[in-house]
Coordinates of C-alpha atoms and ligand atoms in Angstrom, one line a residue:
X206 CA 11.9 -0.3 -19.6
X207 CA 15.2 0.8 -21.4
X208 CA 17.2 -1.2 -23.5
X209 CA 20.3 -0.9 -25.4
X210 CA 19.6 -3.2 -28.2
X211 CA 19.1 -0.6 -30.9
X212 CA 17.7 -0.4 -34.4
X213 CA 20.7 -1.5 -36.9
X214 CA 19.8 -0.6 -40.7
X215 CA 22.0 -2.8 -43.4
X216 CA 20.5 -0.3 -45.9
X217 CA 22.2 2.5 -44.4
X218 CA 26.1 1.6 -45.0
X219 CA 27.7 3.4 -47.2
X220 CA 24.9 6.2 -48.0
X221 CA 26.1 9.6 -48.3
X222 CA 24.2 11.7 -46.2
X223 CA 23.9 15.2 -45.4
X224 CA 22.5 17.2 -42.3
X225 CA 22.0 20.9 -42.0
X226 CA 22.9 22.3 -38.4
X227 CA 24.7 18.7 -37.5
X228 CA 27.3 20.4 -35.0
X229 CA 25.5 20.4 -31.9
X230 CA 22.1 19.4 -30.2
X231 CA 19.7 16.9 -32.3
X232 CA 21.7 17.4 -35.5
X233 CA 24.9 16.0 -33.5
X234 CA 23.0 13.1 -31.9
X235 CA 21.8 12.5 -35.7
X236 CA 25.6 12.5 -37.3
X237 CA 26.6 10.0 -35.0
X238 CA 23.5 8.2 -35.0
X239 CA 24.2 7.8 -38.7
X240 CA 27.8 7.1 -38.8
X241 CA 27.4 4.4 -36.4
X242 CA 25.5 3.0 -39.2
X243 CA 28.1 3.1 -41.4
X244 CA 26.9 5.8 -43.6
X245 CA 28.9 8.8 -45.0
X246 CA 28.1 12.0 -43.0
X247 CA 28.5 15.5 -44.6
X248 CA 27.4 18.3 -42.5
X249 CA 26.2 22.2 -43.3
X250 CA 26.5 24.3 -40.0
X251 CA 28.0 28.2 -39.8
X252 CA 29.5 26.7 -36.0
X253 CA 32.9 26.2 -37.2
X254 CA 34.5 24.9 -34.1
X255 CA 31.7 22.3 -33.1
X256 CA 31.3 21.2 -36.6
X257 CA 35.0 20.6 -37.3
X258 CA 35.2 18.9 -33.8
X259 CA 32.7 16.7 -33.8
X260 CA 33.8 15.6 -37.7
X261 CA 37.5 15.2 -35.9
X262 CA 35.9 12.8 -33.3
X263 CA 33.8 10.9 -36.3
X264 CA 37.1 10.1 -38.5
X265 CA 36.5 9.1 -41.9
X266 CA 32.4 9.1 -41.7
X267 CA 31.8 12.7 -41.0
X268 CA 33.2 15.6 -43.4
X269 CA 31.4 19.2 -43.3
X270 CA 31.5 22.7 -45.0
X271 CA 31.0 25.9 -43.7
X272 CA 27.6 27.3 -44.4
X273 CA 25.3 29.8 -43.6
X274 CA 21.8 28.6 -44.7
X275 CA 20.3 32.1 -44.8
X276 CA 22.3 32.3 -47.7
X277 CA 21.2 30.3 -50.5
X278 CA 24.0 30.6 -53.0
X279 CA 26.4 29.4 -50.0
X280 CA 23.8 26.5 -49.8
X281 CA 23.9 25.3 -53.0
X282 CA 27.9 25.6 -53.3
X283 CA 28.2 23.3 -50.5
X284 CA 25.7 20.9 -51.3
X285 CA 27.8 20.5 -54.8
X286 CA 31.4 20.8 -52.7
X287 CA 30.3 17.6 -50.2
X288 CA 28.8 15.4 -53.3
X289 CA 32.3 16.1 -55.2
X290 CA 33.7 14.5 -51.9
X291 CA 31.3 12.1 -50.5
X292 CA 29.2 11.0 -53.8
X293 CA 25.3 11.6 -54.4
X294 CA 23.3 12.8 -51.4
X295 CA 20.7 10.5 -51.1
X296 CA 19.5 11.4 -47.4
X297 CA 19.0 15.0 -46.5
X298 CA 18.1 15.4 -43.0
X299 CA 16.7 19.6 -43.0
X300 CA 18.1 20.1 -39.3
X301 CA 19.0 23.2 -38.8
X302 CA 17.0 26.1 -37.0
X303 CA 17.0 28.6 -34.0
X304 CA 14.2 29.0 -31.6
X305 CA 15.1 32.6 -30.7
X306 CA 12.1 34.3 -28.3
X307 CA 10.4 37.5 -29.6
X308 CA 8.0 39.5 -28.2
X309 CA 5.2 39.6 -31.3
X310 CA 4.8 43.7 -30.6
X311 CA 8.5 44.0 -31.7
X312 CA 8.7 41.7 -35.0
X313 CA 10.0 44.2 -37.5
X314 CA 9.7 42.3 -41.6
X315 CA 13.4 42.0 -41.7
X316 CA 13.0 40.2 -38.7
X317 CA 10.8 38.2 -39.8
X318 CA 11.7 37.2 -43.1
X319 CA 15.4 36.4 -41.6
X320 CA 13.3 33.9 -39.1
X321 CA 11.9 32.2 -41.9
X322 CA 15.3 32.6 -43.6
X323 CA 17.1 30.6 -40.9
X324 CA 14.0 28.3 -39.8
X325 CA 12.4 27.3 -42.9
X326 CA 13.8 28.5 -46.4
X327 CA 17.1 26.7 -46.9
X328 CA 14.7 23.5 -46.0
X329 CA 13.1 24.0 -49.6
X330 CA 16.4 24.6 -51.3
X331 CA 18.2 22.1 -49.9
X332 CA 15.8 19.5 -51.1
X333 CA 16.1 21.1 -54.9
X334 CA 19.9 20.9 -54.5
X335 CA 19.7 17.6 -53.9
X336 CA 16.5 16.0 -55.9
X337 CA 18.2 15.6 -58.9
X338 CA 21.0 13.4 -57.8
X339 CA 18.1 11.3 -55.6
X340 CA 16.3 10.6 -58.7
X341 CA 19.2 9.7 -60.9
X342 CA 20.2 7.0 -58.0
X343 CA 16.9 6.0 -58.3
X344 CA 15.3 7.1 -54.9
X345 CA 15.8 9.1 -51.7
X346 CA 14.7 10.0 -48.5
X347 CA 14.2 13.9 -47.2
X348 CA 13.7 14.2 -43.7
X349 CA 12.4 17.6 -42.5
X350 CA 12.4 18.5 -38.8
X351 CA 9.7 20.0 -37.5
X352 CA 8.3 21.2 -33.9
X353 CA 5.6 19.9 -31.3
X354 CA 5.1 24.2 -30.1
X355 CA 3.1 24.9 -32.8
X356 CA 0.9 22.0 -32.3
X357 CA 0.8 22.9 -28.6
X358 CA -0.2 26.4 -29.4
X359 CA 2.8 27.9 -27.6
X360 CA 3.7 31.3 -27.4
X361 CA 6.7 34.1 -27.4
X362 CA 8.1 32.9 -30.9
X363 CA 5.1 33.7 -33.4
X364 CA 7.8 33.9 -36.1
X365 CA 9.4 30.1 -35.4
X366 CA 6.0 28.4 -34.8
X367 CA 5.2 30.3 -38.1
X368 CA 7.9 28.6 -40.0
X369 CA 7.6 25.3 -38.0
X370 CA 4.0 24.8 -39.4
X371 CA 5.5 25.6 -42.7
X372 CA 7.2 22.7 -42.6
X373 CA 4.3 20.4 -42.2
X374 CA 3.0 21.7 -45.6
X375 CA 6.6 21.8 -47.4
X376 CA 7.2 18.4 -46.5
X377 CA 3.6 17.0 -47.7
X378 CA 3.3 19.1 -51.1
X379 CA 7.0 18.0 -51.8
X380 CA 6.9 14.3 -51.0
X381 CA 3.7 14.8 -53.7
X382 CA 5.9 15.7 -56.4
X383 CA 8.9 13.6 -55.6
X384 CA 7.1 10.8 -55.2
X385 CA 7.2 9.8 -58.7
X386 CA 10.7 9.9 -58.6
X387 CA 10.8 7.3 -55.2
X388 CA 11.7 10.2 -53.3
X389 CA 10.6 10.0 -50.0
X390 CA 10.0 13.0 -47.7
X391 CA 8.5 12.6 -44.0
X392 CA 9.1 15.0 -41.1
X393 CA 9.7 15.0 -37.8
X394 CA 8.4 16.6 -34.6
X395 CA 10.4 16.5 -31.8
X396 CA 8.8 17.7 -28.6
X397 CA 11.0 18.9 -25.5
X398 CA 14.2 18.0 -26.2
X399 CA 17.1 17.8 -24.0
X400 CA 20.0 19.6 -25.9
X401 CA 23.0 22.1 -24.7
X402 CA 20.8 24.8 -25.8
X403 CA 17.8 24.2 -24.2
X404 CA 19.6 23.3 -20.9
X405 CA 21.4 26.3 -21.0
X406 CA 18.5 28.6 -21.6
X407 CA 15.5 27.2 -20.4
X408 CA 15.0 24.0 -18.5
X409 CA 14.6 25.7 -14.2
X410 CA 13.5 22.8 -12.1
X411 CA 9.9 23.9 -12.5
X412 CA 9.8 23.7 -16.1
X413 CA 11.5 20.5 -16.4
X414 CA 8.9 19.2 -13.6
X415 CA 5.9 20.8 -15.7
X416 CA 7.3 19.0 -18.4
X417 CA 7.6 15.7 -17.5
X418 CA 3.7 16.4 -16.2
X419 CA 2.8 17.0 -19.5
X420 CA 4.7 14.1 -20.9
X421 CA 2.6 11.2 -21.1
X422 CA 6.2 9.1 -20.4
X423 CA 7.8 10.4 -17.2
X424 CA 11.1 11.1 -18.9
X425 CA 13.2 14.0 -20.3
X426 CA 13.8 13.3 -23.8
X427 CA 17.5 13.0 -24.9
X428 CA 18.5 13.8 -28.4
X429 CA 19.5 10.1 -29.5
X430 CA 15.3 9.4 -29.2
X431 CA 14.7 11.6 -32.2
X432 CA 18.1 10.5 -34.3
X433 CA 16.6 6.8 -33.8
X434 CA 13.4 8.1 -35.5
X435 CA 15.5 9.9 -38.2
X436 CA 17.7 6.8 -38.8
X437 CA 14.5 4.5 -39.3
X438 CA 12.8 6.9 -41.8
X439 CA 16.1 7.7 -43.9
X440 CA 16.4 3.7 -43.7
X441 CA 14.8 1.3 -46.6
X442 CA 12.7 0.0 -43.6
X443 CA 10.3 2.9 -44.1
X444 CA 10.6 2.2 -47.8
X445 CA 6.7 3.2 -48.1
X446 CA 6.6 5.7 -45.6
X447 CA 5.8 9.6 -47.4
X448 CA 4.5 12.3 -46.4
X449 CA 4.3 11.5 -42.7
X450 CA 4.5 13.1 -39.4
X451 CA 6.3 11.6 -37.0
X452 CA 6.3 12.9 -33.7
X453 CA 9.0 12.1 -30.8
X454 CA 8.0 14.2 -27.7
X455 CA 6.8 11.5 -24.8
X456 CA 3.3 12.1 -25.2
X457 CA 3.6 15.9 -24.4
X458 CA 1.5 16.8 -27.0
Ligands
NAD428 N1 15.5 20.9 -28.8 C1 14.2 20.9 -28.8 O1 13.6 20.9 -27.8 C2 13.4 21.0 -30.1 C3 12.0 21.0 -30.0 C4 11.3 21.0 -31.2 C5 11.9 21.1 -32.4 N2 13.3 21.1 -32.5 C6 13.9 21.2 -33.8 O2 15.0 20.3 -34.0 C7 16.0 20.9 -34.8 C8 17.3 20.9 -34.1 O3 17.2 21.7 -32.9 P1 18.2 21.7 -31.8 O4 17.5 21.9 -30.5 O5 19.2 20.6 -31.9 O6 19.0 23.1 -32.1 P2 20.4 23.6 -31.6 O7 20.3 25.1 -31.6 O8 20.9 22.9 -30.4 O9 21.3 23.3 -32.9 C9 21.1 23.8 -34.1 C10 22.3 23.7 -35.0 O10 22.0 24.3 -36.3 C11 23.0 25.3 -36.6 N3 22.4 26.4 -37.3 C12 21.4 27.2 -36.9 N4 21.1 28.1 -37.8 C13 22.0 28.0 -38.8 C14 22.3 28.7 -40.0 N5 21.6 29.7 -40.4 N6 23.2 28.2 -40.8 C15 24.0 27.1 -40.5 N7 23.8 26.4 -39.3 C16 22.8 26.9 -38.5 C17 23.6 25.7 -35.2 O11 24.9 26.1 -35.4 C18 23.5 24.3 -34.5 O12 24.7 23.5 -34.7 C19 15.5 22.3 -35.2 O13 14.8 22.2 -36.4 C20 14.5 22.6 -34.1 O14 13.5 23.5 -34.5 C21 14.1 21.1 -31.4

């Protein structure tokens, strides 16, 4: 049964809100989500051209800065350059990753510590950078996004599923100690998801069909399910939800 009488948050209009990797794929369908709320969007992404195109599309809701999260000075300067524009962050959605294959034989420590440089570091970071200005508006919500391949036990990436269970424990240690402060932080888990990316590289007929199999809902999943997820938790609906794990895969896992 489908339905196109969404969820529609009051309590989101007018936040300032920031996602990491917001140009394309889940992090897109996220910014939109958002800014069809009514909230004010900033976005961190080192793809120039989708991020200033998709900000063009947005209008007045979506701004962004160029960043590389690898690097965590760049980080942290464009955390502070979007609150000087936009106002305190008080949603972070921790977005941004790559799901690169590797072949465990060939992971050199440069390789791996730029995996967890790209797929789990800046998460931390960006979460300091913006705690502060959570607490002085007197709460926040920190939404990490995690990965069902882990859970599945799925191989060819040892270094992403490494860093993917890392963010199980980084979100559950940190909504400890920001809880205090009314700081909520939850993650995410989306299973198969149907962005450009994984279209382009991976879904063959037979996987898709092995997929769906595997789903428990016959479906593929489209990027807007796990923005809807996203939008709830950042949302003072889930005002007691912390340290939770949310998954959004169909059943698959
Ligand atoms: N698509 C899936 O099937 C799937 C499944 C499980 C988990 N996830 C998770 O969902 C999140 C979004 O995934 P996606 O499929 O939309 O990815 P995607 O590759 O389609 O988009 C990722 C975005 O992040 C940006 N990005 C990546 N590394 C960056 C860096 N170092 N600095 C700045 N920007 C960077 C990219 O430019 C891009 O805009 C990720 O955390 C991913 O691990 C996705």
């Amino acid at each position: 049964m489908s339905s196109r009488n969404f969820g529609n948050y009051p309590s989101l209009k007018g936040r300032v809100v920031l996602v990491t990797g917001g140009a394309s794929g889940i992090g897109a369908a996220i910014v939109r989500g958002f800014v069809a709320q009514g909230a004010q969007v900033g976005i961190l992404d080192y793809d120039a051209e989708a991020a200033a195109g998709l900000a063009h599309d947005l209008g007045s809701g979506c701004d962004w800065e160029y960043c590389d999260l690898r690097d965590i000075a760049a980080l942290q300067r464009a955390v502070a350059a979007l609150s000087d524009r936009l106002g305190p962050v008080t949603v972070l959605v921790n977005n941004a990753a790559r799901d690169d294959r590797h072949g465990w034989q060939d992971v050199t420590t440069e390789y791996w510590d730029e995996r967890m440089a790209n797929n789990l570091r800046h998460m931390f970071f960006a979460i300091q950078a913006v705690a502060p200005g959570m607490a002085a508006a007197g709460g926040g919500s920190v939404i990490n996004l995690g990965s069902t391949s882990w859970v599945e036990g799925m191989g060819g990436m040892p270094a992403y599923t490494t860093a993917k269970a890392g963010v199980h424990g980084l979100t559950r240690g940190m909504a400890r100690d920001l809880g205090p402060q009314r700081i909520r932080v939850n993650a995410v888990l989306p299973g198969w998801i149907m962005t450009e990316r994984q279209l382009e590289l991976w879904a063959s007929p037979e996987a898709l069909e092995a997929r769906k199999a595997q789903q428990c809902l016959p479906e593929l999943i489209d990027p807007v399910y796990v923005a809807r997820m996203v939008l709830f938790l950042a949302s003072d609906d889930a005002a007691m939800c912390s340290a939770g794990i949310y998954v959004v895969d169909g059943g698959g896992s």
